[in-house]
Short mmCIF file of C-alpha atoms in Angstrom, two decimals:
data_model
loop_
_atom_site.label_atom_id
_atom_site.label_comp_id
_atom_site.label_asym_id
_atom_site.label_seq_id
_atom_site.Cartn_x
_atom_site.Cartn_y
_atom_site.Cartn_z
CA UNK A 1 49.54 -86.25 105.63
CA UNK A 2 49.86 -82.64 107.24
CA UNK A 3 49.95 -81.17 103.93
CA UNK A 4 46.45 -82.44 103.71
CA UNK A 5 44.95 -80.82 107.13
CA UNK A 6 43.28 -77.72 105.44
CA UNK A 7 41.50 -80.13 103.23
CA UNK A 8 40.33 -82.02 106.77
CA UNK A 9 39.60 -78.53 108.91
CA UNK A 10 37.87 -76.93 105.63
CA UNK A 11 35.39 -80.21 105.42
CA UNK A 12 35.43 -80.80 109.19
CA UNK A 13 36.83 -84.45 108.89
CA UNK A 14 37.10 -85.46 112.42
CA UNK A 15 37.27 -89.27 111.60
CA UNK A 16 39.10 -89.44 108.21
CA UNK A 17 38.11 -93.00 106.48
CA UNK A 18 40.88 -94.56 103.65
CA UNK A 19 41.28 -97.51 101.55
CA UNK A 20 42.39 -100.17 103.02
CA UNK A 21 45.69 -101.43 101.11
CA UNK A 22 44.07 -104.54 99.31
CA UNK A 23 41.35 -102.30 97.37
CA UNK A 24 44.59 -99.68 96.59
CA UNK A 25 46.41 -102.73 95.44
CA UNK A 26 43.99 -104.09 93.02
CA UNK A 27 43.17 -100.62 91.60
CA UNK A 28 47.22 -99.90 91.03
CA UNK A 29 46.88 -103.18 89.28
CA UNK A 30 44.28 -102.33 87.17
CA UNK A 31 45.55 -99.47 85.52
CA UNK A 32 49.55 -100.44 86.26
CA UNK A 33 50.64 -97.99 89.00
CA UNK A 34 49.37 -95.48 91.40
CA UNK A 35 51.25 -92.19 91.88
CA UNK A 36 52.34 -92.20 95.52
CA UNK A 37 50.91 -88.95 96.74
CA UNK A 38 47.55 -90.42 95.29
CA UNK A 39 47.79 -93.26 96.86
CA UNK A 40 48.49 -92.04 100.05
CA UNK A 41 45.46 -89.37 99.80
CA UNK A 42 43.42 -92.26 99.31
CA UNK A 43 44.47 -94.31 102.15
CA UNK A 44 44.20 -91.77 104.34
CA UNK A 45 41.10 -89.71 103.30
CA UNK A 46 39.56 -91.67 100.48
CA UNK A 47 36.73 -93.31 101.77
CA UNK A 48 35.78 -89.94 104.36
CA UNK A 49 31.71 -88.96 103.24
CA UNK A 50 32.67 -85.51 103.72
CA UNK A 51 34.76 -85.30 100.78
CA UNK A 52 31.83 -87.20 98.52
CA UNK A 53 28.75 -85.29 97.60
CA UNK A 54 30.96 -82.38 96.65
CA UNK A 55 29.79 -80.25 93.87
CA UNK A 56 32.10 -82.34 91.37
CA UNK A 57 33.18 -86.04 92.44
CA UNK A 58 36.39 -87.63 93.63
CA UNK A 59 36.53 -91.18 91.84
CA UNK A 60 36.89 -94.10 93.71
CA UNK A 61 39.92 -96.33 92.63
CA UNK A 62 37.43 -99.17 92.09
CA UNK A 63 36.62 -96.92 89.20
CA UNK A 64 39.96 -96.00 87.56
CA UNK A 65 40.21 -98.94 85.06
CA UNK A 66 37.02 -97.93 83.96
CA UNK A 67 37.93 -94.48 83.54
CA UNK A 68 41.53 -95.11 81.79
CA UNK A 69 40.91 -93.05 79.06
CA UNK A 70 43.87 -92.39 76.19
CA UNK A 71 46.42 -93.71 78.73
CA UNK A 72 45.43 -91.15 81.65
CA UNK A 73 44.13 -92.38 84.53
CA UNK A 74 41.23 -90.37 85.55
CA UNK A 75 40.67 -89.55 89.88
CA UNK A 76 38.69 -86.50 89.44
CA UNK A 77 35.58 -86.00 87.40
CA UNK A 78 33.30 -82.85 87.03
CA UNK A 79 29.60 -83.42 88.43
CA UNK A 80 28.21 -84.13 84.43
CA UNK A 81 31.24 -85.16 83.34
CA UNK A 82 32.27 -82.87 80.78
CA UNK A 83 35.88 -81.77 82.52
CA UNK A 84 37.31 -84.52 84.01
CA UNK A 85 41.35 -84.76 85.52
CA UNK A 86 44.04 -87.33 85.44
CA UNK A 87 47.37 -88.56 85.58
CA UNK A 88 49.68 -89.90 82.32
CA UNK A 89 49.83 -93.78 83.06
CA UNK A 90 53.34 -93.19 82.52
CA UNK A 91 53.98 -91.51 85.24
CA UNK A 92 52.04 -93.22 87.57
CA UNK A 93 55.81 -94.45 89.10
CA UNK A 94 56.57 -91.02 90.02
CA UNK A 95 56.14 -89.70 93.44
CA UNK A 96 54.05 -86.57 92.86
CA UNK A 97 53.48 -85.60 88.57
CA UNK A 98 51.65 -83.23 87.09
CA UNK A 99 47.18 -83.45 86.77
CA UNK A 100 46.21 -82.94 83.06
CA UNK A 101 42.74 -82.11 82.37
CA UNK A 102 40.25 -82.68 79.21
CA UNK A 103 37.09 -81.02 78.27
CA UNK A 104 34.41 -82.95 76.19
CA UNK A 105 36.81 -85.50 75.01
CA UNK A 106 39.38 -83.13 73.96
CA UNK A 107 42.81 -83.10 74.24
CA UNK A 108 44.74 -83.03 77.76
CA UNK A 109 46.64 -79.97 78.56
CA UNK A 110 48.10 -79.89 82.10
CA UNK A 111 46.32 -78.00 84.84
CA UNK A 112 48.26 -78.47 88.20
CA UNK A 113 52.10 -79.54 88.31
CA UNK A 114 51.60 -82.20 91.25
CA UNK A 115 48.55 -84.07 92.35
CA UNK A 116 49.25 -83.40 95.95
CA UNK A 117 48.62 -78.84 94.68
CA UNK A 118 46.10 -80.21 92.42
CA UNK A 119 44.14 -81.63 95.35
CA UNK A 120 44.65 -79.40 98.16
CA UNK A 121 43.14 -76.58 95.26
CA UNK A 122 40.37 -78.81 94.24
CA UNK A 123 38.96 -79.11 97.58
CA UNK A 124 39.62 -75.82 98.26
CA UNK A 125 37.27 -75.08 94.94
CA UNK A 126 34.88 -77.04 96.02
CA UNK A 127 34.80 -75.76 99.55
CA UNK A 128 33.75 -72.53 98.01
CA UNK A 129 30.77 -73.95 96.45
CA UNK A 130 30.02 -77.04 99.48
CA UNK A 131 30.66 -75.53 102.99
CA UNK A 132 27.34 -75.64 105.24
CA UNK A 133 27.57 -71.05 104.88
CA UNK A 134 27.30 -69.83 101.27
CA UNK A 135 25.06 -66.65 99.69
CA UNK A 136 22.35 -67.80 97.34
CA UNK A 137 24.29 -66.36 94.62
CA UNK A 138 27.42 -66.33 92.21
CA UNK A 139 28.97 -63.13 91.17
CA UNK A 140 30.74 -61.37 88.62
CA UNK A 141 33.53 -59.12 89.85
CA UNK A 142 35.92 -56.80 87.60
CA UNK A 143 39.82 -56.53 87.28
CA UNK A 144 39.56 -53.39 89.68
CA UNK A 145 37.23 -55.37 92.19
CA UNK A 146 39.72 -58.76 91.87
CA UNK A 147 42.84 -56.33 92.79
CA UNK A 148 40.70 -54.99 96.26
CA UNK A 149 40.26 -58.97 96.76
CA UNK A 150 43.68 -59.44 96.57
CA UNK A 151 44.91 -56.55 98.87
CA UNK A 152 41.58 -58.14 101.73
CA UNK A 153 42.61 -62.05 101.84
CA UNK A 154 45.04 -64.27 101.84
CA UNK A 155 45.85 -66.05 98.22
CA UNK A 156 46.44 -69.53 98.71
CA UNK A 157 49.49 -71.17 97.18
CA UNK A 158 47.89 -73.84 94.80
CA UNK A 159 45.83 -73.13 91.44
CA UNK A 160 44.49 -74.93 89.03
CA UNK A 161 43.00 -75.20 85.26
CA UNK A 162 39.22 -76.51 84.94
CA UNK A 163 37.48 -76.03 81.88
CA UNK A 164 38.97 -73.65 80.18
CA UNK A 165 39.63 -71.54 83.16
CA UNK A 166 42.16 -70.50 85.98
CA UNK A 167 40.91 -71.60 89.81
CA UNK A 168 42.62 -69.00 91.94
CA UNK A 169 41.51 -69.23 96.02
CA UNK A 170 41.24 -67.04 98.80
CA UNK A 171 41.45 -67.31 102.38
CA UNK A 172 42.61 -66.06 105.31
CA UNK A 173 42.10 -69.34 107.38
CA UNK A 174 40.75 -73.19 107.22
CA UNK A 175 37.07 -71.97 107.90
CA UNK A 176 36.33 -70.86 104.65
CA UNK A 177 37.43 -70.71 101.16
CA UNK A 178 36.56 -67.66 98.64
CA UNK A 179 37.28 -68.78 94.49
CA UNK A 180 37.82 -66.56 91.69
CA UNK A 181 37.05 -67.84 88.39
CA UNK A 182 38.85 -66.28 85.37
CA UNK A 183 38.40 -67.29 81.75
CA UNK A 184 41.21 -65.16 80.42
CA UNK A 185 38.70 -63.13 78.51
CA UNK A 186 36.28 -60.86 80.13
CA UNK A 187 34.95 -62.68 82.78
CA UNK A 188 36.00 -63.05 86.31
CA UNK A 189 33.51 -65.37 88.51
CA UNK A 190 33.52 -65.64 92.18
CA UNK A 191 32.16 -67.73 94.97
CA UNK A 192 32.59 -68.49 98.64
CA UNK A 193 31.53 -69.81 101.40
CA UNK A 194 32.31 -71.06 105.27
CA UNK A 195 31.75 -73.58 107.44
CA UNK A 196 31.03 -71.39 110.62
CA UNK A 197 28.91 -68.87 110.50
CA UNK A 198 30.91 -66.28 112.00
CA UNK A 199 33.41 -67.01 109.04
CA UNK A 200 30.84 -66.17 106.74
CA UNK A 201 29.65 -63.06 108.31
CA UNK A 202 33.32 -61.81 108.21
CA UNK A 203 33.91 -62.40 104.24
CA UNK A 204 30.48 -60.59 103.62
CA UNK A 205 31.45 -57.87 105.20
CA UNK A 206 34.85 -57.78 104.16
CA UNK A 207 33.47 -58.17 100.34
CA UNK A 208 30.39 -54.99 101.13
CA UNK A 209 29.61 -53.79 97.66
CA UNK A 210 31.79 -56.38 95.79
CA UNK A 211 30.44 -58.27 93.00
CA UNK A 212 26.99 -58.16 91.06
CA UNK A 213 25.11 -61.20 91.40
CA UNK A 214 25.01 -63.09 88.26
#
């Protein structure tokens, strides 16, 4: 599970807690299949409290029957539950597909070609909203502000589609996670935080006169 360690540094997960097979078992036959990388993210970080409590919820595979919704299986569910993400039930027999993702009971439209990218992004989202170091506010930034970003941080490899916007995310190391939020229109939304402080005093200062507060 290397491919999952920013996901431990970024939350701090010292201990990781999983599944334990029989509870992965029942849920895969509940809803006829698990994808493996899902499964294995859940037997090896699924139960872990640091990655529950987040700004928007990682479902429990108790609750995946319940949530098989229009033959998607549902492992990812925004805090009201207005955008949720899932897999096709058919292809829960491949290794790694692609996440889809609904808004308000719409249709699905893919967001994130593998659930192992789809993950490691989430997190990293929700590390920009979660860690213990965060300003009090969100901010807009513009196109010419976005390209300065871009040239001060390291973009990280995975995005993703929530709502009805692009997750793109930022950082130079596992202690902290800046997200820029881009509707495609005329708003770009970001938000970061850190979960040292030092961390957070060095994207502040690296971001001086970024932004306006929304």
């Amino acid at each position: 599970m290397n491919k999952y360690a920013e996901i431990k540094e970024l939350f701090g997960i010292d201990d990781p807690i999983g599944y334990s097979t029989e509870e992965i078992e029942k849920a895969k036959s509940a809803v006829g299949g698990l994808p493996l990388e899902l499964e294995l993210f859940c037997m090896n970080y699924g139960k872990s409290p640091e990655l529950h409590g987040l700004q928007d919820e990682f479902v429990f595979p108790g609750q995946y029957k319940a949530l098989l919704n229009n033959d998607h299986i549902i492992f990812f569910n925004e805090n009201q539950g207005v955008c949720q993400a899932g897999i096709k039930k058919s292809d829960a027999d491949l290794p790694d597909p692609p996440v889809y993702v609904r808004v308000n009971d719409g249709g699905w439209e893919v967001c994130c070609p593998h659930v192992s990218d789809f993950l490691i992004a989430m997190f990293g989202y929700q590390a920009s909203i979660c860690l213990e170091f965060s300003p009090e506010e969100f901010y807009f930034i513009t196109e010419e502000e976005k390209e300065k970003i871009e040239r001060l941080f390291k973009k990280r490899e995975q995005t993703f589609v929530w709502f009805d916007f692009t997750v793109t995310l930022y950082g130079d190391n596992n202690s902290g996670r800046l997200a820029l939020i881009d509707n495609g229109v005329d708003d770009i939304q970001m938000q970061y935080a850190a979960n040292t402080e030092e961390e957070y005093l060095r994207i502040q200062e690296l971001l001086d006169g970024i932004g306006e507060p929304m």
